[in-house]
Amino acid sequence: MKREHVLPVLYDLTLTIGSEVHVQPLLGRVLQRLLFHTSFPVGVALLSEPGHMALRCEVALGDQLLSARQGQALSLPSAYNEAESGWLGESDVRALGGADRLVCGLRLPIPGCGVIVLLAPEMPRTELPLVQVFSPVLRNLARTVELCRGNDQLTQRLQDDRDKARHDLFVALRHSEEQRRLLRLLTDTSPDLFWMKSSEGRYLFCNKGFEGMYGVPEAQLLGHFDRDFVGEAQAAAFRSDDLIAAESNKPYVFEEWLDFVDGRPSGLYETTKVPVRTEDGSLLGIMGIARDITERRKTEQQLLLAASVFTHAREGIMITQADGTIVDVNETFTDITGYPREEAMGKTPRILQSGRQTREFYQAMWHDLAAHGHWSGEVWNRRRSGEIYAEQITISSVTDAKDQVTHYVALFSDVSKQKEHEQQLERIAHYDALTLLPNRVLLADRLQQAMFQAKRRGLQVAVAYLDLDGFKAINDEHGHSVGDSFLSAIADRMKRELRESDTLARLGGDEFVAVLIDLRNTADAEPLLQRLQQAAFERCEVEGLSLQASASIGVTFYRGHDDIDADQLLRQADQAMYQAKVAGKNRCYIFDPDKDRDARGLHEHLQDIARALKDGEFELHYQPKVHLRSGHLMGAEALIRWRHPMRGILSPAVFLPVTENHPLAVDIGEWVIETALVQIGAWRQAGHDIPVSVNIGARHLQQDNFIERLDMILARHPDVPPSFLQIEIVETSALQDISQISHLLAACASRGVRSAIDDFGTGYSSLSYLKRLPAHQLKIDQSFVRDMLEDPDDLAILEGGMGLAKAFDREVIAEGIETIDHGVMLLQLGCELGQGFGISRPLPAAELLPWLSHWQPHPRWVATQTLGPTAVSVLRASIDVRAWINALDAFLDGRREQPPELDPGRCHFGRWLQKAAQQAGLSEQDLHEADLDHLRLHDQATALMSLKREGRLAELREHIVLLRQEGESLIGRITDWAERGFNKPA
């Protein structure tokens, strides 16, 4: 800056100082102009803060580091606080924290306010004394800074006042909003209705309850009149009540029944309307509160009714506290007990105790009261006069909201006269008027009790039915008066002969029944029966006449476990008495329950079966018969089932044996044939040709018209070829008359109907028998098939049956295939047809075709080939091993008396092994390994025998498991030989 430029510069700075009213913009512009007019590149304006020694960086220009410290209080050397202008050294400059290049600075004090520092990398060259040049400007700047500071403080105070006012207003508004929300929450939560109307009747406010009554939200109510929501009459009534409240200048309380025609809530309401006025008394509006008191009014009416009932009830009523103190009684209580209300109050019900009830009685009563909240029963109490009376009483507990008992209420009535009348009726209803013995009604009760006690205590009851022989002659000859006296005398004499615990009853006329209890056996009854008979036989003096009769007695026994009722016992004794009469009178006859039960049970069962056949309760299930290897469906066996309405599905074993010797067997057999033909026709229409076999019983087969009836049934189904029907007859039935059965089967075959011998192997299975019976198929009985894997005898019978079938060119099928192993064994033996649960259970007709769509033979069956004789003998050997193990297990477990052969050279497998050594096809290694396994089995068996003798049962069971594992290993080795067919090279 040159000398000639001083005045313009000062003028410019003066104008700059006068153009700002705030400190920071002022200093910024002044510093900017100073840097512009000088050769300094960086400048800082530092202001002192009142009460502090530090200087605050107010403005920094030209350096980023200093600009970053803008607004910060800086701790600087004392040179910055000197009053005179001057130059700063390098160390003082670096204290500012600016860039490293800045090493010199010109300090321009602002009197009383702070300092401006101009910074540069080197001392600038100027011919002017800059300190003296800027002194007037700095003094002017000091005054302006003070003025701007005052202005800033005033502005800050105004802003603070404004912010506080805004905050206070926000708090007040928030408080007001919270109060409003709380008021809204209170009114909406209340079950009462709240609303407010203007003086003209427009709605200004309402709560949720009011919305619910009118059925519209508050927004739609505000600004509207009552007439916009209810009928004119109702709106006029509302407006009238509003005007009354406004004129009264106090709360107007009244009750009103609100009933809306459009289904909105109706009921009795207690309404309060209050005028709301301003401070100057002007009417602002009407506030209303309404409460639904419908239920309260009902409760009040009920309480009034209850009070009336309490006072006028015909039953005595007593109310006590939880501790039993009487707090109230009614007039009937006084009438029954004799205690006035004033005397009873404060006492306990013990004043009425008669002493007839035991402590256990009251304990049970209080237990029921605590458990159920009420108790009812009959109690004997004592009146104030001391008279004992019977009352029927009900006691109920009253609880509070916490389920704690607060009171007890007892209602009772005097039943003394009723008890007396009941006793009279009891004598009339339960005792014979002539002999005073129990009658038929009381006898039934006594007999029921005796049966119950006998069942519980394991004893017997005897029921003796007595009929006096010759009484009719006495009655006819001497008249009814003498006859009645004679009966009374005989009854009294017989009663004396019995024990007190026994019962003698008169059924009517000259018939009596004695019930003898607590008998250990039938022999205990003999002395009592003899005394009864002797008492009836002895002469009796009646009105000067010596009269005599005798007694025919029928006796039956109840043994506790018999499934029989009291009426049946009486009928049995009556039947036995009749037999005594038939046998010559004056004697006892013991009823035989087995004979009677069999006959009666058979008859009832047959009736039930006949009804089931008539009502269509029988149905057929079909068990598939398949080719085991190919899986082809060969047919199905029809098996009858009874869909009993009470017992569910019943198997034929439950009902068919009953009909074996009854005509029902024929009816059921024909129904089975008819139903099977209908089902064959239905399957054929669905595109499936499935032959069906039916079982025919012996009685049905023996009917002379069997063939004629079969022809008639076949004729009713012309769409079913006769060859699709197969008749199965049980082998034992065929043996009853081979000639007739042979003729019958031949007649069936001539019509195309096939036949099969069922349960083959359970009869004789002889050559002559098979030769004479032209059956197409033999069915091996399932008992042999089921056990052939473990029983060598069953396997031998199975092989024998198959051999006979092959010899006579009969088709063979196996029943009872339950596992995959059963099927494999049968295929190895050459039997390719089978049925059983391992293939399918018997199915309802509707389930057979779905089963067929998913049926596939087991892969092992598909792969199994028929074995030759030598391989079959190997299979038999494996069965011998399993049978030997099972026999040993049974002996060790106590299910068999003798152990199997323990000598390894003499058991079945040992002998077979000796013979197998001479056969081709087994290597020495095969035989050696099998022999070692076999010897180990026998060694383990010997050890097990020792454990059994020593009583070491726990170890015994563990070693049996090991024995079975060893045995299965040997069986697996033998089975492998059979499947290899002895093709292993020697």
mmCIF file of N, CA, C and O in Angstrom, residues 824-873:
data_model
loop_
_atom_site.group_PDB
_atom_site.id
_atom_site.type_symbol
_atom_site.label_atom_id
_atom_site.label_comp_id
_atom_site.label_asym_id
_atom_site.label_seq_id
_atom_site.Cartn_x
_atom_site.Cartn_y
_atom_site.Cartn_z
ATOM 1 N N VAL A 824 -41.875 -117.607 0.951
ATOM 2 C CA VAL A 824 -40.632 -118.147 0.380
ATOM 3 C C VAL A 824 -40.584 -119.661 0.567
ATOM 4 O O VAL A 824 -40.265 -120.425 -0.359
ATOM 5 N N MET A 825 -40.910 -120.135 1.792
ATOM 6 C CA MET A 825 -40.870 -121.571 2.065
ATOM 7 C C MET A 825 -41.847 -122.325 1.179
ATOM 8 O O MET A 825 -41.523 -123.378 0.620
ATOM 9 N N LEU A 826 -43.068 -121.805 1.027
ATOM 10 C CA LEU A 826 -44.060 -122.484 0.194
ATOM 11 C C LEU A 826 -43.593 -122.577 -1.248
ATOM 12 O O LEU A 826 -43.754 -123.618 -1.908
ATOM 13 N N LEU A 827 -43.023 -121.502 -1.781
ATOM 14 C CA LEU A 827 -42.526 -121.530 -3.158
ATOM 15 C C LEU A 827 -41.371 -122.518 -3.303
ATOM 16 O O LEU A 827 -41.252 -123.221 -4.311
ATOM 17 N N GLN A 828 -40.520 -122.587 -2.308
ATOM 18 C CA GLN A 828 -39.423 -123.555 -2.362
ATOM 19 C C GLN A 828 -39.944 -124.985 -2.367
ATOM 20 O O GLN A 828 -39.358 -125.877 -2.987
ATOM 21 N N LEU A 829 -41.099 -125.200 -1.671
ATOM 22 C CA LEU A 829 -41.680 -126.541 -1.629
ATOM 23 C C LEU A 829 -42.513 -126.846 -2.863
ATOM 24 O O LEU A 829 -42.975 -127.983 -3.027
ATOM 25 N N GLY A 830 -42.773 -125.839 -3.685
ATOM 26 C CA GLY A 830 -43.529 -126.066 -4.911
ATOM 27 C C GLY A 830 -44.969 -125.615 -4.860
ATOM 28 O O GLY A 830 -45.735 -125.851 -5.799
ATOM 29 N N CYS A 831 -45.418 -124.951 -3.750
ATOM 30 C CA CYS A 831 -46.791 -124.426 -3.654
ATOM 31 C C CYS A 831 -46.773 -122.968 -4.106
ATOM 32 O O CYS A 831 -46.141 -122.127 -3.467
ATOM 33 N N GLU A 832 -47.497 -122.664 -5.203
ATOM 34 C CA GLU A 832 -47.429 -121.330 -5.789
ATOM 35 C C GLU A 832 -48.675 -120.492 -5.541
ATOM 36 O O GLU A 832 -48.694 -119.315 -5.884
ATOM 37 N N LEU A 833 -49.725 -121.071 -4.995
ATOM 38 C CA LEU A 833 -50.965 -120.336 -4.722
ATOM 39 C C LEU A 833 -51.123 -120.172 -3.220
ATOM 40 O O LEU A 833 -50.819 -121.107 -2.460
ATOM 41 N N GLY A 834 -51.613 -119.013 -2.807
ATOM 42 C CA GLY A 834 -51.771 -118.804 -1.376
ATOM 43 C C GLY A 834 -52.674 -117.634 -1.044
ATOM 44 O O GLY A 834 -53.025 -116.812 -1.900
ATOM 45 N N GLN A 835 -53.034 -117.570 0.220
ATOM 46 C CA GLN A 835 -53.807 -116.455 0.774
ATOM 47 C C GLN A 835 -53.448 -116.330 2.240
ATOM 48 O O GLN A 835 -52.942 -117.260 2.854
ATOM 49 N N GLY A 836 -53.683 -115.164 2.788
ATOM 50 C CA GLY A 836 -53.389 -114.935 4.196
ATOM 51 C C GLY A 836 -53.121 -113.468 4.461
ATOM 52 O O GLY A 836 -53.060 -112.637 3.546
ATOM 53 N N PHE A 837 -52.922 -113.122 5.732
ATOM 54 C CA PHE A 837 -52.752 -111.732 6.130
ATOM 55 C C PHE A 837 -51.429 -111.169 5.618
ATOM 56 O O PHE A 837 -51.262 -109.961 5.550
ATOM 57 N N GLY A 838 -50.471 -112.051 5.268
ATOM 58 C CA GLY A 838 -49.241 -111.548 4.673
ATOM 59 C C GLY A 838 -49.458 -111.013 3.271
ATOM 60 O O GLY A 838 -48.604 -110.310 2.724
ATOM 61 N N ILE A 839 -50.595 -111.362 2.672
ATOM 62 C CA ILE A 839 -50.983 -110.842 1.350
ATOM 63 C C ILE A 839 -52.034 -109.757 1.513
ATOM 64 O O ILE A 839 -51.871 -108.638 1.045
ATOM 65 N N SER A 840 -53.109 -110.080 2.206
ATOM 66 C CA SER A 840 -54.154 -109.091 2.483
ATOM 67 C C SER A 840 -55.108 -109.675 3.512
ATOM 68 O O SER A 840 -55.387 -110.882 3.515
ATOM 69 N N ARG A 841 -55.606 -108.846 4.378
ATOM 70 C CA ARG A 841 -56.688 -109.248 5.255
ATOM 71 C C ARG A 841 -57.968 -109.355 4.427
ATOM 72 O O ARG A 841 -58.024 -108.848 3.293
ATOM 73 N N PRO A 842 -59.008 -110.012 4.927
ATOM 74 C CA PRO A 842 -60.294 -109.991 4.219
ATOM 75 C C PRO A 842 -60.801 -108.550 4.080
ATOM 76 O O PRO A 842 -60.820 -107.794 5.047
ATOM 77 N N LEU A 843 -61.210 -108.182 2.867
ATOM 78 C CA LEU A 843 -61.569 -106.796 2.567
ATOM 79 C C LEU A 843 -63.053 -106.673 2.243
ATOM 80 O O LEU A 843 -63.635 -107.570 1.612
ATOM 81 N N PRO A 844 -63.691 -105.561 2.639
ATOM 82 C CA PRO A 844 -65.021 -105.288 2.103
ATOM 83 C C PRO A 844 -64.949 -105.197 0.578
ATOM 84 O O PRO A 844 -63.901 -104.867 0.000
ATOM 85 N N ALA A 845 -66.065 -105.507 -0.080
ATOM 86 C CA ALA A 845 -66.065 -105.569 -1.541
ATOM 87 C C ALA A 845 -65.557 -104.269 -2.163
ATOM 88 O O ALA A 845 -64.840 -104.287 -3.173
ATOM 89 N N ALA A 846 -65.903 -103.149 -1.563
ATOM 90 C CA ALA A 846 -65.523 -101.856 -2.139
ATOM 91 C C ALA A 846 -64.014 -101.610 -2.074
ATOM 92 O O ALA A 846 -63.504 -100.733 -2.777
ATOM 93 N N GLU A 847 -63.279 -102.368 -1.233
ATOM 94 C CA GLU A 847 -61.843 -102.118 -1.075
ATOM 95 C C GLU A 847 -60.984 -103.077 -1.875
ATOM 96 O O GLU A 847 -59.763 -102.898 -1.939
ATOM 97 N N LEU A 848 -61.594 -104.119 -2.498
ATOM 98 C CA LEU A 848 -60.783 -105.128 -3.175
ATOM 99 C C LEU A 848 -60.114 -104.564 -4.426
ATOM 100 O O LEU A 848 -58.908 -104.765 -4.646
ATOM 101 N N LEU A 849 -60.862 -103.874 -5.276
ATOM 102 C CA LEU A 849 -60.271 -103.350 -6.516
ATOM 103 C C LEU A 849 -59.191 -102.296 -6.240
ATOM 104 O O LEU A 849 -58.139 -102.315 -6.897
ATOM 105 N N PRO A 850 -59.390 -101.354 -5.289
ATOM 106 C CA PRO A 850 -58.282 -100.448 -4.959
ATOM 107 C C PRO A 850 -57.039 -101.199 -4.468
ATOM 108 O O PRO A 850 -55.911 -100.824 -4.781
ATOM 109 N N TRP A 851 -57.260 -102.266 -3.673
ATOM 110 C CA TRP A 851 -56.102 -103.059 -3.236
ATOM 111 C C TRP A 851 -55.399 -103.688 -4.439
ATOM 112 O O TRP A 851 -54.171 -103.691 -4.517
ATOM 113 N N LEU A 852 -56.183 -104.205 -5.387
ATOM 114 C CA LEU A 852 -55.614 -104.888 -6.548
ATOM 115 C C LEU A 852 -54.756 -103.940 -7.380
ATOM 116 O O LEU A 852 -53.732 -104.334 -7.945
ATOM 117 N N SER A 853 -55.147 -102.671 -7.441
ATOM 118 C CA SER A 853 -54.401 -101.709 -8.262
ATOM 119 C C SER A 853 -53.014 -101.422 -7.691
ATOM 120 O O SER A 853 -52.139 -100.935 -8.409
ATOM 121 N N HIS A 854 -52.795 -101.716 -6.411
ATOM 122 C CA HIS A 854 -51.506 -101.441 -5.779
ATOM 123 C C HIS A 854 -50.735 -102.715 -5.419
ATOM 124 O O HIS A 854 -49.593 -102.648 -4.982
ATOM 125 N N TRP A 855 -51.345 -103.874 -5.604
ATOM 126 C CA TRP A 855 -50.742 -105.127 -5.144
ATOM 127 C C TRP A 855 -49.564 -105.523 -6.030
ATOM 128 O O TRP A 855 -49.643 -105.509 -7.250
ATOM 129 N N GLN A 856 -48.466 -105.873 -5.386
ATOM 130 C CA GLN A 856 -47.293 -106.418 -6.066
ATOM 131 C C GLN A 856 -46.713 -107.522 -5.180
ATOM 132 O O GLN A 856 -46.624 -107.363 -3.959
ATOM 133 N N PRO A 857 -46.294 -108.663 -5.771
ATOM 134 C CA PRO A 857 -45.687 -109.707 -4.943
ATOM 135 C C PRO A 857 -44.336 -109.241 -4.421
ATOM 136 O O PRO A 857 -43.665 -108.403 -5.028
ATOM 137 N N HIS A 858 -43.923 -109.796 -3.295
ATOM 138 C CA HIS A 858 -42.642 -109.413 -2.705
ATOM 139 C C HIS A 858 -41.510 -109.846 -3.636
ATOM 140 O O HIS A 858 -41.562 -110.934 -4.231
ATOM 141 N N PRO A 859 -40.460 -109.042 -3.786
ATOM 142 C CA PRO A 859 -39.341 -109.411 -4.672
ATOM 143 C C PRO A 859 -38.727 -110.759 -4.326
ATOM 144 O O PRO A 859 -38.278 -111.482 -5.211
ATOM 145 N N ARG A 860 -38.697 -111.120 -3.058
ATOM 146 C CA ARG A 860 -38.146 -112.431 -2.701
ATOM 147 C C ARG A 860 -38.996 -113.554 -3.256
ATOM 148 O O ARG A 860 -38.482 -114.605 -3.630
ATOM 149 N N TRP A 861 -40.321 -113.348 -3.295
ATOM 150 C CA TRP A 861 -41.193 -114.374 -3.876
ATOM 151 C C TRP A 861 -40.929 -114.504 -5.370
ATOM 152 O O TRP A 861 -40.903 -115.608 -5.916
ATOM 153 N N VAL A 862 -40.764 -113.360 -6.035
ATOM 154 C CA VAL A 862 -40.537 -113.386 -7.486
ATOM 155 C C VAL A 862 -39.243 -114.134 -7.800
ATOM 156 O O VAL A 862 -39.154 -114.877 -8.790
ATOM 157 N N ALA A 863 -38.249 -113.986 -6.933
ATOM 158 C CA ALA A 863 -36.939 -114.571 -7.207
ATOM 159 C C ALA A 863 -36.812 -116.013 -6.717
ATOM 160 O O ALA A 863 -35.854 -116.703 -7.071
ATOM 161 N N THR A 864 -37.747 -116.489 -5.886
ATOM 162 C CA THR A 864 -37.623 -117.822 -5.290
ATOM 163 C C THR A 864 -37.965 -118.907 -6.311
ATOM 164 O O THR A 864 -38.999 -118.825 -6.996
ATOM 165 N N GLN A 865 -37.143 -119.929 -6.356
ATOM 166 C CA GLN A 865 -37.361 -121.068 -7.249
ATOM 167 C C GLN A 865 -37.700 -122.306 -6.420
ATOM 168 O O GLN A 865 -37.329 -122.434 -5.257
ATOM 169 N N THR A 866 -38.401 -123.245 -7.055
ATOM 170 C CA THR A 866 -38.740 -124.505 -6.390
ATOM 171 C C THR A 866 -37.470 -125.333 -6.201
ATOM 172 O O THR A 866 -36.646 -125.453 -7.112
ATOM 173 N N LEU A 867 -37.325 -125.893 -5.014
ATOM 174 C CA LEU A 867 -36.138 -126.667 -4.692
ATOM 175 C C LEU A 867 -36.344 -128.150 -4.998
ATOM 176 O O LEU A 867 -37.477 -128.654 -4.972
ATOM 177 N N GLY A 868 -35.238 -128.826 -5.202
ATOM 178 C CA GLY A 868 -35.291 -130.262 -5.399
ATOM 179 C C GLY A 868 -35.392 -130.985 -4.072
ATOM 180 O O GLY A 868 -35.296 -130.396 -2.996
ATOM 181 N N PRO A 869 -35.556 -132.314 -4.106
ATOM 182 C CA PRO A 869 -35.739 -133.101 -2.877
ATOM 183 C C PRO A 869 -34.597 -132.930 -1.889
ATOM 184 O O PRO A 869 -34.814 -132.836 -0.682
ATOM 185 N N THR A 870 -33.351 -132.918 -2.406
ATOM 186 C CA THR A 870 -32.215 -132.801 -1.492
ATOM 187 C C THR A 870 -32.216 -131.448 -0.779
ATOM 188 O O THR A 870 -32.008 -131.359 0.435
ATOM 189 N N ALA A 871 -32.455 -130.370 -1.524
ATOM 190 C CA ALA A 871 -32.503 -129.039 -0.912
ATOM 191 C C ALA A 871 -33.643 -128.921 0.084
ATOM 192 O O ALA A 871 -33.516 -128.262 1.121
ATOM 193 N N VAL A 872 -34.766 -129.567 -0.208
ATOM 194 C CA VAL A 872 -35.897 -129.536 0.727
ATOM 195 C C VAL A 872 -35.516 -130.227 2.029
ATOM 196 O O VAL A 872 -35.895 -129.791 3.127
ATOM 197 N N SER A 873 -34.758 -131.317 1.918
ATOM 198 C CA SER A 873 -34.327 -131.998 3.143
ATOM 199 C C SER A 873 -33.440 -131.082 3.984
ATOM 200 O O SER A 873 -33.451 -131.136 5.214
#
